[in-house]
Amino acid sequence: MRLFPETPPPGPFRRSFWRSPLRGPWLTALLGSLLLPLVAIVAVTGLLSQIAYQPQLGANAIVDPASDLLPAVGWPTSPAWLYALTQGLHVTVGIVAVPLLLAKLWSVIPRLFAWPPVRTPAMALERLSIALLVGSALFELATGIANVQYWYVFKFNFVVAHYWGAWVFIGALALHVAIKLPVVRRAYRTNGVLRPLKADLAHTRPEPTDDPDGLVADDPAEPTMSRRGLLGLVGGGSLALAAVTVGQTTDVFRSTALLAPRRQVPPGGGPNAFPVNKTAAAARITPAMVGPGWTLEVRAGEQARTFTRDELLAMDLATEELPIACVEGWTTTQEWTGVRLRDLAALVGGEDRELLVESLQEAGVLRQATLAPNQAADERSLLALRVNDADLSLDHGYPARIIVPALPGVHNTKWVGRLTFS
Ligand SMILES: Nc1nc2c(c(=O)[nH]1)N[C@H]1C(S)=C(S)[C@@H](COP(=O)(O)O)O[C@H]1N2
Ligand SMILES: [Mo]
């Protein structure tokens, strides 16, 4: 008995429905070849971001470290712009890949309606792997873009879902590349790698029909666009997205980042006019909590000391130009002044230890972070009290905040109340 009738239902399940003369194995191979390095960059930088979070330390973990597939290899403090680079690439390249991904899906869309949907168990497996690949690619892009837009529509934990979605994607992609490599090779051997791009509209013909996947139309329509025109359209879309995104990784061109919510800086200019992630009001930090009664508690083992802000300001202060690089892709570099974390460690005998940083903020995962010994010991790592020669603004973490080179922005804790070296 047959699972599906021999004749496909009318509409997209019939091969005659798909008439674009541009579709074929060469076009799909070329789009795939262009997309692959981009998704590789996004995947690698995404995994690096998970490593940079140091989930093995304290309460840093968002993804359960017991089930994490990545080794806890630590994260350096140099170069200071390392996380700005990796995370800037992750977000920018991910956004730039969108037009290419859509074009690639368009190029294979007849396969979605292949008839019969499954013929053999092997084919069922292949289709399942494609479903996982396409599903995870769309899921990763949709959740990633929603997150960088601060559009928290999902009811699940973004980090956990985006992380495990990435592994599904990486696995399905590796399988897909291995399976399709011979098809790509043959498409390039038959058509040349770039030869079809030489044809203008008048010379645009369907690809040779030697095509096991049935991408070449049975009944091709007249072309309305050349292949290089299609590539120009897709590439132009990617460049346009890059142009309205990359500005957020700089302080000079931030206003050009039309698609980035963090192009806005606090109004009025001045030393504290750079992007704020979470305002003091949103974090429920009240003026009373940070008033003259504020003290910093510093502990290591049995040793505990408290300092007022004036006492901290009277210590040996250091000034460092360091970036805050947010996981959402924006970066700002400012000149911070404060007490070196290693000097504070020395005051309580907590040198070369892990450092638990706790905020006055009472709720939310970002109220605390754990720094590794190399991060707490770096001579540029500060408990910053001032920025650009002025007191920190309340929104930037007054009375005191953490600034550590190459640390993911999320761990540069604001409104610090307690430091525990252990
Ligand atoms: N206590 C506390 N610290 C925090 C946050 C927070 O929500 N609460 N946000 C973090 C994030 S995600 C970033 S990117 C940086 C941004 O610092 P800024 O707002 O001064 O630019 O602060 C970090 N420190
Ligand atoms: Mo952030």
PDB file of C-alpha atoms in Angstrom, residues 39-298:
ATOM      1  CA  VAL A  39      27.420  31.142   9.934  1.00  0.00           C
ATOM      2  CA  ALA A  40      30.774  29.659  10.956  1.00  0.00           C
ATOM      3  CA  ILE A  41      31.803  33.048  12.398  1.00  0.00           C
ATOM      4  CA  VAL A  42      28.456  33.392  14.168  1.00  0.00           C
ATOM      5  CA  ALA A  43      28.677  29.864  15.612  1.00  0.00           C
ATOM      6  CA  VAL A  44      32.276  30.167  16.823  1.00  0.00           C
ATOM      7  CA  THR A  45      31.806  33.625  18.353  1.00  0.00           C
ATOM      8  CA  GLY A  46      28.584  32.434  19.995  1.00  0.00           C
ATOM      9  CA  LEU A  47      30.377  29.532  21.654  1.00  0.00           C
ATOM     10  CA  LEU A  48      33.192  31.900  22.681  1.00  0.00           C
ATOM     11  CA  SER A  49      30.589  34.109  24.338  1.00  0.00           C
ATOM     12  CA  GLN A  50      29.348  31.158  26.379  1.00  0.00           C
ATOM     13  CA  ILE A  51      32.978  30.444  27.402  1.00  0.00           C
ATOM     14  CA  ALA A  52      33.501  34.128  28.262  1.00  0.00           C
ATOM     15  CA  TYR A  53      30.566  33.989  30.702  1.00  0.00           C
ATOM     16  CA  GLN A  54      32.622  31.477  32.758  1.00  0.00           C
ATOM     17  CA  PRO A  55      29.556  29.463  33.790  1.00  0.00           C
ATOM     18  CA  GLN A  56      31.768  27.239  35.951  1.00  0.00           C
ATOM     19  CA  LEU A  57      32.232  30.107  38.438  1.00  0.00           C
ATOM     20  CA  GLY A  58      29.878  30.948  41.292  1.00  0.00           C
ATOM     21  CA  ALA A  59      26.404  31.902  40.158  1.00  0.00           C
ATOM     22  CA  ASN A  60      27.475  32.903  36.621  1.00  0.00           C
ATOM     23  CA  ALA A  61      25.846  29.911  34.958  1.00  0.00           C
ATOM     24  CA  ILE A  62      22.682  30.489  32.974  1.00  0.00           C
ATOM     25  CA  VAL A  63      23.085  27.223  31.048  1.00  0.00           C
ATOM     26  CA  ASP A  64      23.516  24.366  33.547  1.00  0.00           C
ATOM     27  CA  PRO A  65      27.293  23.655  33.567  1.00  0.00           C
ATOM     28  CA  ALA A  66      26.675  19.971  34.309  1.00  0.00           C
ATOM     29  CA  SER A  67      25.150  19.493  30.864  1.00  0.00           C
ATOM     30  CA  ASP A  68      27.273  22.072  29.017  1.00  0.00           C
ATOM     31  CA  LEU A  69      29.253  20.655  26.080  1.00  0.00           C
ATOM     32  CA  LEU A  70      32.000  23.287  26.254  1.00  0.00           C
ATOM     33  CA  PRO A  71      35.144  22.920  28.369  1.00  0.00           C
ATOM     34  CA  ALA A  72      35.765  25.531  31.086  1.00  0.00           C
ATOM     35  CA  VAL A  73      38.952  26.923  29.568  1.00  0.00           C
ATOM     36  CA  GLY A  74      38.860  30.384  31.154  1.00  0.00           C
ATOM     37  CA  TRP A  75      38.855  33.759  29.410  1.00  0.00           C
ATOM     38  CA  PRO A  76      41.768  36.193  29.045  1.00  0.00           C
ATOM     39  CA  THR A  77      41.835  39.899  29.965  1.00  0.00           C
ATOM     40  CA  SER A  78      43.972  40.856  26.950  1.00  0.00           C
ATOM     41  CA  PRO A  79      43.396  42.281  24.492  1.00  0.00           C
ATOM     42  CA  ALA A  80      40.872  44.409  26.384  1.00  0.00           C
ATOM     43  CA  TRP A  81      38.698  44.621  23.245  1.00  0.00           C
ATOM     44  CA  LEU A  82      38.501  40.831  22.802  1.00  0.00           C
ATOM     45  CA  TYR A  83      34.853  40.467  23.820  1.00  0.00           C
ATOM     46  CA  ALA A  84      33.889  43.622  21.923  1.00  0.00           C
ATOM     47  CA  LEU A  85      35.352  41.941  18.836  1.00  0.00           C
ATOM     48  CA  THR A  86      33.874  38.473  19.286  1.00  0.00           C
ATOM     49  CA  GLN A  87      30.433  39.662  20.309  1.00  0.00           C
ATOM     50  CA  GLY A  88      30.385  42.517  17.772  1.00  0.00           C
ATOM     51  CA  LEU A  89      31.111  39.922  15.075  1.00  0.00           C
ATOM     52  CA  HIS A  90      28.472  37.556  16.446  1.00  0.00           C
ATOM     53  CA  VAL A  91      25.673  40.115  16.273  1.00  0.00           C
ATOM     54  CA  THR A  92      26.756  42.034  13.153  1.00  0.00           C
ATOM     55  CA  VAL A  93      27.569  38.976  11.037  1.00  0.00           C
ATOM     56  CA  GLY A  94      24.383  37.256  12.219  1.00  0.00           C
ATOM     57  CA  ILE A  95      22.317  40.200  11.000  1.00  0.00           C
ATOM     58  CA  VAL A  96      24.272  40.453   7.744  1.00  0.00           C
ATOM     59  CA  ALA A  97      23.619  36.758   7.054  1.00  0.00           C
ATOM     60  CA  VAL A  98      19.831  37.218   7.040  1.00  0.00           C
ATOM     61  CA  PRO A  99      19.383  38.196   3.345  1.00  0.00           C
ATOM     62  CA  LEU A 100      21.717  35.399   2.249  1.00  0.00           C
ATOM     63  CA  LEU A 101      19.855  32.870   4.369  1.00  0.00           C
ATOM     64  CA  LEU A 102      16.516  33.984   2.939  1.00  0.00           C
ATOM     65  CA  ALA A 103      17.917  33.761  -0.612  1.00  0.00           C
ATOM     66  CA  LYS A 104      19.283  30.302   0.091  1.00  0.00           C
ATOM     67  CA  LEU A 105      15.899  29.144   1.426  1.00  0.00           C
ATOM     68  CA  TRP A 106      14.206  30.657  -1.622  1.00  0.00           C
ATOM     69  CA  SER A 107      16.594  28.778  -3.897  1.00  0.00           C
ATOM     70  CA  VAL A 108      15.567  25.394  -2.462  1.00  0.00           C
ATOM     71  CA  ILE A 109      11.917  26.049  -1.729  1.00  0.00           C
ATOM     72  CA  PRO A 110      10.616  23.509  -4.284  1.00  0.00           C
ATOM     73  CA  ARG A 111      12.261  20.846  -2.083  1.00  0.00           C
ATOM     74  CA  LEU A 112       9.910  21.787   0.745  1.00  0.00           C
ATOM     75  CA  PHE A 113       7.047  20.621  -1.456  1.00  0.00           C
ATOM     76  CA  ALA A 114       8.735  17.551  -2.933  1.00  0.00           C
ATOM     77  CA  TRP A 115       6.248  14.820  -3.780  1.00  0.00           C
ATOM     78  CA  PRO A 116       5.835  12.270  -2.336  1.00  0.00           C
ATOM     79  CA  PRO A 117       7.016  13.849   0.933  1.00  0.00           C
ATOM     80  CA  VAL A 118       8.857  10.666   1.913  1.00  0.00           C
ATOM     81  CA  ARG A 119       9.606   7.610  -0.124  1.00  0.00           C
ATOM     82  CA  THR A 120      12.227   5.696   1.825  1.00  0.00           C
ATOM     83  CA  PRO A 121      13.423   5.666   5.452  1.00  0.00           C
ATOM     84  CA  ALA A 122      16.709   7.226   4.295  1.00  0.00           C
ATOM     85  CA  MET A 123      14.792  10.059   2.688  1.00  0.00           C
ATOM     86  CA  ALA A 124      12.751  10.522   5.870  1.00  0.00           C
ATOM     87  CA  LEU A 125      16.010  10.909   7.805  1.00  0.00           C
ATOM     88  CA  GLU A 126      17.397  13.381   5.305  1.00  0.00           C
ATOM     89  CA  ARG A 127      14.237  15.466   5.496  1.00  0.00           C
ATOM     90  CA  LEU A 128      14.313  15.372   9.262  1.00  0.00           C
ATOM     91  CA  SER A 129      17.896  16.686   9.263  1.00  0.00           C
ATOM     92  CA  ILE A 130      16.880  19.479   6.885  1.00  0.00           C
ATOM     93  CA  ALA A 131      13.915  20.343   9.099  1.00  0.00           C
ATOM     94  CA  LEU A 132      16.290  20.602  12.073  1.00  0.00           C
ATOM     95  CA  LEU A 133      18.733  22.713  10.057  1.00  0.00           C
ATOM     96  CA  VAL A 134      16.181  25.178   8.721  1.00  0.00           C
ATOM     97  CA  GLY A 135      14.213  25.236  11.959  1.00  0.00           C
ATOM     98  CA  SER A 136      17.257  25.895  14.134  1.00  0.00           C
ATOM     99  CA  ALA A 137      18.681  28.515  11.725  1.00  0.00           C
ATOM    100  CA  LEU A 138      15.400  30.455  11.765  1.00  0.00           C
ATOM    101  CA  PHE A 139      15.045  29.990  15.521  1.00  0.00           C
ATOM    102  CA  GLU A 140      18.571  31.251  16.248  1.00  0.00           C
ATOM    103  CA  LEU A 141      18.165  34.295  14.021  1.00  0.00           C
ATOM    104  CA  ALA A 142      14.695  35.152  15.297  1.00  0.00           C
ATOM    105  CA  THR A 143      15.577  34.832  18.985  1.00  0.00           C
ATOM    106  CA  GLY A 144      18.950  36.553  18.521  1.00  0.00           C
ATOM    107  CA  ILE A 145      17.458  39.507  16.686  1.00  0.00           C
ATOM    108  CA  ALA A 146      14.545  39.809  19.109  1.00  0.00           C
ATOM    109  CA  ASN A 147      17.053  39.835  21.962  1.00  0.00           C
ATOM    110  CA  VAL A 148      19.335  42.519  20.501  1.00  0.00           C
ATOM    111  CA  GLN A 149      16.189  44.574  19.922  1.00  0.00           C
ATOM    112  CA  TYR A 150      15.250  44.168  23.596  1.00  0.00           C
ATOM    113  CA  TRP A 151      12.014  42.603  22.426  1.00  0.00           C
ATOM    114  CA  TYR A 152      11.448  39.970  25.088  1.00  0.00           C
ATOM    115  CA  VAL A 153       8.572  38.144  23.498  1.00  0.00           C
ATOM    116  CA  PHE A 154       9.590  34.646  24.397  1.00  0.00           C
ATOM    117  CA  LYS A 155       8.392  32.923  27.529  1.00  0.00           C
ATOM    118  CA  PHE A 156      11.496  30.715  27.753  1.00  0.00           C
ATOM    119  CA  ASN A 157      14.988  31.685  28.920  1.00  0.00           C
ATOM    120  CA  PHE A 158      16.694  33.272  25.917  1.00  0.00           C
ATOM    121  CA  VAL A 159      20.257  32.234  26.785  1.00  0.00           C
ATOM    122  CA  VAL A 160      19.395  28.587  27.393  1.00  0.00           C
ATOM    123  CA  ALA A 161      17.244  28.262  24.267  1.00  0.00           C
ATOM    124  CA  HIS A 162      19.674  30.179  22.018  1.00  0.00           C
ATOM    125  CA  TYR A 163      22.579  28.090  23.308  1.00  0.00           C
ATOM    126  CA  TRP A 164      20.981  24.676  22.773  1.00  0.00           C
ATOM    127  CA  GLY A 165      19.470  25.823  19.470  1.00  0.00           C
ATOM    128  CA  ALA A 166      23.035  26.586  18.397  1.00  0.00           C
ATOM    129  CA  TRP A 167      24.172  23.021  19.026  1.00  0.00           C
ATOM    130  CA  VAL A 168      21.227  21.647  17.037  1.00  0.00           C
ATOM    131  CA  PHE A 169      22.166  24.029  14.228  1.00  0.00           C
ATOM    132  CA  ILE A 170      25.887  23.159  14.315  1.00  0.00           C
ATOM    133  CA  GLY A 171      25.148  19.428  14.249  1.00  0.00           C
ATOM    134  CA  ALA A 172      22.583  19.662  11.460  1.00  0.00           C
ATOM    135  CA  LEU A 173      24.867  21.990   9.468  1.00  0.00           C
ATOM    136  CA  ALA A 174      27.868  19.646   9.721  1.00  0.00           C
ATOM    137  CA  LEU A 175      25.709  16.785   8.453  1.00  0.00           C
ATOM    138  CA  HIS A 176      24.251  18.928   5.659  1.00  0.00           C
ATOM    139  CA  VAL A 177      27.677  20.094   4.440  1.00  0.00           C
ATOM    140  CA  ALA A 178      29.001  16.531   4.443  1.00  0.00           C
ATOM    141  CA  ILE A 179      25.976  15.269   2.474  1.00  0.00           C
ATOM    142  CA  LYS A 180      25.931  18.127  -0.019  1.00  0.00           C
ATOM    143  CA  LEU A 181      29.658  18.451  -0.695  1.00  0.00           C
ATOM    144  CA  PRO A 182      29.519  16.135  -3.754  1.00  0.00           C
ATOM    145  CA  VAL A 183      26.514  18.046  -5.143  1.00  0.00           C
ATOM    146  CA  VAL A 184      28.363  21.356  -4.702  1.00  0.00           C
ATOM    147  CA  ARG A 185      31.503  19.976  -6.325  1.00  0.00           C
ATOM    148  CA  ARG A 186      29.560  18.720  -9.309  1.00  0.00           C
ATOM    149  CA  ALA A 187      27.680  21.998  -9.688  1.00  0.00           C
ATOM    150  CA  TYR A 188      30.973  23.913  -9.748  1.00  0.00           C
ATOM    151  CA  ARG A 189      32.570  21.418 -12.114  1.00  0.00           C
ATOM    152  CA  THR A 190      29.661  21.644 -14.563  1.00  0.00           C
ATOM    153  CA  ASN A 191      29.148  25.427 -14.431  1.00  0.00           C
ATOM    154  CA  GLY A 192      32.433  26.821 -13.144  1.00  0.00           C
ATOM    155  CA  VAL A 193      32.453  28.522  -9.764  1.00  0.00           C
ATOM    156  CA  LEU A 194      31.666  32.011 -11.027  1.00  0.00           C
ATOM    157  CA  ARG A 195      31.011  31.602 -14.747  1.00  0.00           C
ATOM    158  CA  PRO A 196      27.190  31.959 -14.550  1.00  0.00           C
ATOM    159  CA  LEU A 197      27.723  35.443 -13.083  1.00  0.00           C
ATOM    160  CA  LYS A 198      29.130  36.628 -16.403  1.00  0.00           C
ATOM    161  CA  ALA A 199      25.743  36.321 -18.109  1.00  0.00           C
ATOM    162  CA  ASP A 200      23.623  39.476 -18.316  1.00  0.00           C
ATOM    163  CA  LEU A 201      19.831  39.236 -18.376  1.00  0.00           C
ATOM    164  CA  ALA A 202      19.672  38.565 -22.114  1.00  0.00           C
ATOM    165  CA  HIS A 203      22.031  35.617 -21.725  1.00  0.00           C
ATOM    166  CA  THR A 204      20.519  34.151 -18.550  1.00  0.00           C
ATOM    167  CA  ARG A 205      19.533  30.520 -19.168  1.00  0.00           C
ATOM    168  CA  PRO A 206      18.349  27.780 -16.818  1.00  0.00           C
ATOM    169  CA  GLU A 207      21.084  25.578 -15.404  1.00  0.00           C
ATOM    170  CA  PRO A 208      21.718  22.201 -17.091  1.00  0.00           C
ATOM    171  CA  THR A 209      19.049  19.781 -15.888  1.00  0.00           C
ATOM    172  CA  ASP A 210      21.542  17.234 -14.545  1.00  0.00           C
ATOM    173  CA  ASP A 211      20.148  17.896 -11.073  1.00  0.00           C
ATOM    174  CA  PRO A 212      19.257  15.087  -8.660  1.00  0.00           C
ATOM    175  CA  ASP A 213      17.379  17.471  -6.331  1.00  0.00           C
ATOM    176  CA  GLY A 214      15.002  18.758  -8.984  1.00  0.00           C
ATOM    177  CA  LEU A 215      15.742  22.431  -8.385  1.00  0.00           C
ATOM    178  CA  VAL A 216      15.871  23.309 -12.080  1.00  0.00           C
ATOM    179  CA  ALA A 217      12.384  24.201 -13.328  1.00  0.00           C
ATOM    180  CA  ASP A 218      10.669  21.737 -15.692  1.00  0.00           C
ATOM    181  CA  ASP A 219       8.947  24.611 -17.399  1.00  0.00           C
ATOM    182  CA  PRO A 220      11.118  27.686 -16.770  1.00  0.00           C
ATOM    183  CA  ALA A 221       9.660  31.172 -17.164  1.00  0.00           C
ATOM    184  CA  GLU A 222      11.509  33.980 -18.952  1.00  0.00           C
ATOM    185  CA  PRO A 223      14.136  35.436 -16.621  1.00  0.00           C
ATOM    186  CA  THR A 224      13.352  38.859 -15.148  1.00  0.00           C
ATOM    187  CA  MET A 225      16.720  39.135 -13.442  1.00  0.00           C
ATOM    188  CA  SER A 226      20.226  37.817 -14.068  1.00  0.00           C
ATOM    189  CA  ARG A 227      22.059  35.679 -11.535  1.00  0.00           C
ATOM    190  CA  ARG A 228      24.481  38.495 -10.821  1.00  0.00           C
ATOM    191  CA  GLY A 229      21.473  40.791 -10.387  1.00  0.00           C
ATOM    192  CA  LEU A 230      20.090  38.389  -7.785  1.00  0.00           C
ATOM    193  CA  LEU A 231      23.441  38.290  -6.023  1.00  0.00           C
ATOM    194  CA  GLY A 232      23.683  42.073  -6.150  1.00  0.00           C
ATOM    195  CA  LEU A 233      20.254  42.377  -4.565  1.00  0.00           C
ATOM    196  CA  VAL A 234      21.110  39.949  -1.759  1.00  0.00           C
ATOM    197  CA  GLY A 235      24.596  41.402  -1.239  1.00  0.00           C
ATOM    198  CA  GLY A 236      23.168  44.923  -1.276  1.00  0.00           C
ATOM    199  CA  GLY A 237      20.655  43.907   1.375  1.00  0.00           C
ATOM    200  CA  SER A 238      23.449  42.494   3.541  1.00  0.00           C
ATOM    201  CA  LEU A 239      25.607  45.611   3.089  1.00  0.00           C
ATOM    202  CA  ALA A 240      22.672  47.869   3.942  1.00  0.00           C
ATOM    203  CA  LEU A 241      22.046  45.906   7.137  1.00  0.00           C
ATOM    204  CA  ALA A 242      25.748  46.096   8.000  1.00  0.00           C
ATOM    205  CA  ALA A 243      25.715  49.846   7.407  1.00  0.00           C
ATOM    206  CA  VAL A 244      22.879  50.445   9.872  1.00  0.00           C
ATOM    207  CA  THR A 245      24.299  48.058  12.486  1.00  0.00           C
ATOM    208  CA  VAL A 246      28.096  48.346  12.840  1.00  0.00           C
ATOM    209  CA  GLY A 247      27.945  51.884  14.218  1.00  0.00           C
ATOM    210  CA  GLN A 248      26.834  50.504  17.582  1.00  0.00           C
ATOM    211  CA  THR A 249      30.275  48.984  18.113  1.00  0.00           C
ATOM    212  CA  THR A 250      31.836  52.482  18.119  1.00  0.00           C
ATOM    213  CA  ASP A 251      31.352  55.680  20.085  1.00  0.00           C
ATOM    214  CA  VAL A 252      31.833  57.966  17.062  1.00  0.00           C
ATOM    215  CA  PHE A 253      29.345  56.426  14.617  1.00  0.00           C
ATOM    216  CA  ARG A 254      26.761  55.184  17.112  1.00  0.00           C
ATOM    217  CA  SER A 255      24.001  57.419  15.707  1.00  0.00           C
ATOM    218  CA  THR A 256      24.277  55.605  12.336  1.00  0.00           C
ATOM    219  CA  ALA A 257      23.185  52.334  13.961  1.00  0.00           C
ATOM    220  CA  LEU A 258      19.560  52.908  12.993  1.00  0.00           C
ATOM    221  CA  LEU A 259      18.566  49.323  13.792  1.00  0.00           C
ATOM    222  CA  ALA A 260      20.215  49.271  17.214  1.00  0.00           C
ATOM    223  CA  PRO A 261      18.273  50.305  20.299  1.00  0.00           C
ATOM    224  CA  ARG A 262      21.495  51.293  22.087  1.00  0.00           C
ATOM    225  CA  ARG A 263      22.301  54.092  19.647  1.00  0.00           C
ATOM    226  CA  GLN A 264      20.514  56.303  22.178  1.00  0.00           C
ATOM    227  CA  VAL A 265      22.687  57.861  24.832  1.00  0.00           C
ATOM    228  CA  PRO A 266      21.452  59.793  27.870  1.00  0.00           C
ATOM    229  CA  PRO A 267      20.488  63.281  26.667  1.00  0.00           C
ATOM    230  CA  GLY A 268      22.366  66.448  27.535  1.00  0.00           C
ATOM    231  CA  GLY A 269      25.880  65.293  26.728  1.00  0.00           C
ATOM    232  CA  GLY A 270      28.600  65.319  29.351  1.00  0.00           C
ATOM    233  CA  PRO A 271      30.947  62.692  30.755  1.00  0.00           C
ATOM    234  CA  ASN A 272      28.168  60.151  31.430  1.00  0.00           C
ATOM    235  CA  ALA A 273      26.499  60.445  28.003  1.00  0.00           C
ATOM    236  CA  PHE A 274      27.114  56.909  26.758  1.00  0.00           C
ATOM    237  CA  PRO A 275      24.634  54.023  26.480  1.00  0.00           C
ATOM    238  CA  VAL A 276      22.969  52.616  29.570  1.00  0.00           C
ATOM    239  CA  ASN A 277      21.907  49.003  29.674  1.00  0.00           C
ATOM    240  CA  LYS A 278      19.597  48.981  32.665  1.00  0.00           C
ATOM    241  CA  THR A 279      18.724  52.220  34.410  1.00  0.00           C
ATOM    242  CA  ALA A 280      18.849  52.554  38.185  1.00  0.00           C
ATOM    243  CA  ALA A 281      15.074  52.948  38.203  1.00  0.00           C
ATOM    244  CA  ALA A 282      14.601  49.710  36.239  1.00  0.00           C
ATOM    245  CA  ALA A 283      16.935  47.920  38.649  1.00  0.00           C
ATOM    246  CA  ARG A 284      15.007  49.438  41.617  1.00  0.00           C
ATOM    247  CA  ILE A 285      18.028  51.244  42.979  1.00  0.00           C
ATOM    248  CA  THR A 286      16.715  54.037  45.201  1.00  0.00           C
ATOM    249  CA  PRO A 287      18.604  57.230  46.120  1.00  0.00           C
ATOM    250  CA  ALA A 288      18.559  56.102  49.768  1.00  0.00           C
ATOM    251  CA  MET A 289      20.503  52.931  48.904  1.00  0.00           C
ATOM    252  CA  VAL A 290      23.327  54.911  47.315  1.00  0.00           C
ATOM    253  CA  GLY A 291      23.268  58.003  49.554  1.00  0.00           C
ATOM    254  CA  PRO A 292      25.919  59.063  52.090  1.00  0.00           C
ATOM    255  CA  GLY A 293      25.129  55.948  54.119  1.00  0.00           C
ATOM    256  CA  TRP A 294      26.472  53.647  51.370  1.00  0.00           C
ATOM    257  CA  THR A 295      29.505  51.576  52.265  1.00  0.00           C
ATOM    258  CA  LEU A 296      31.432  48.916  50.396  1.00  0.00           C
ATOM    259  CA  GLU A 297      32.050  45.669  52.195  1.00  0.00           C
ATOM    260  CA  VAL A 298      35.233  43.777  51.208  1.00  0.00           C
TER     261      VAL A 298
END
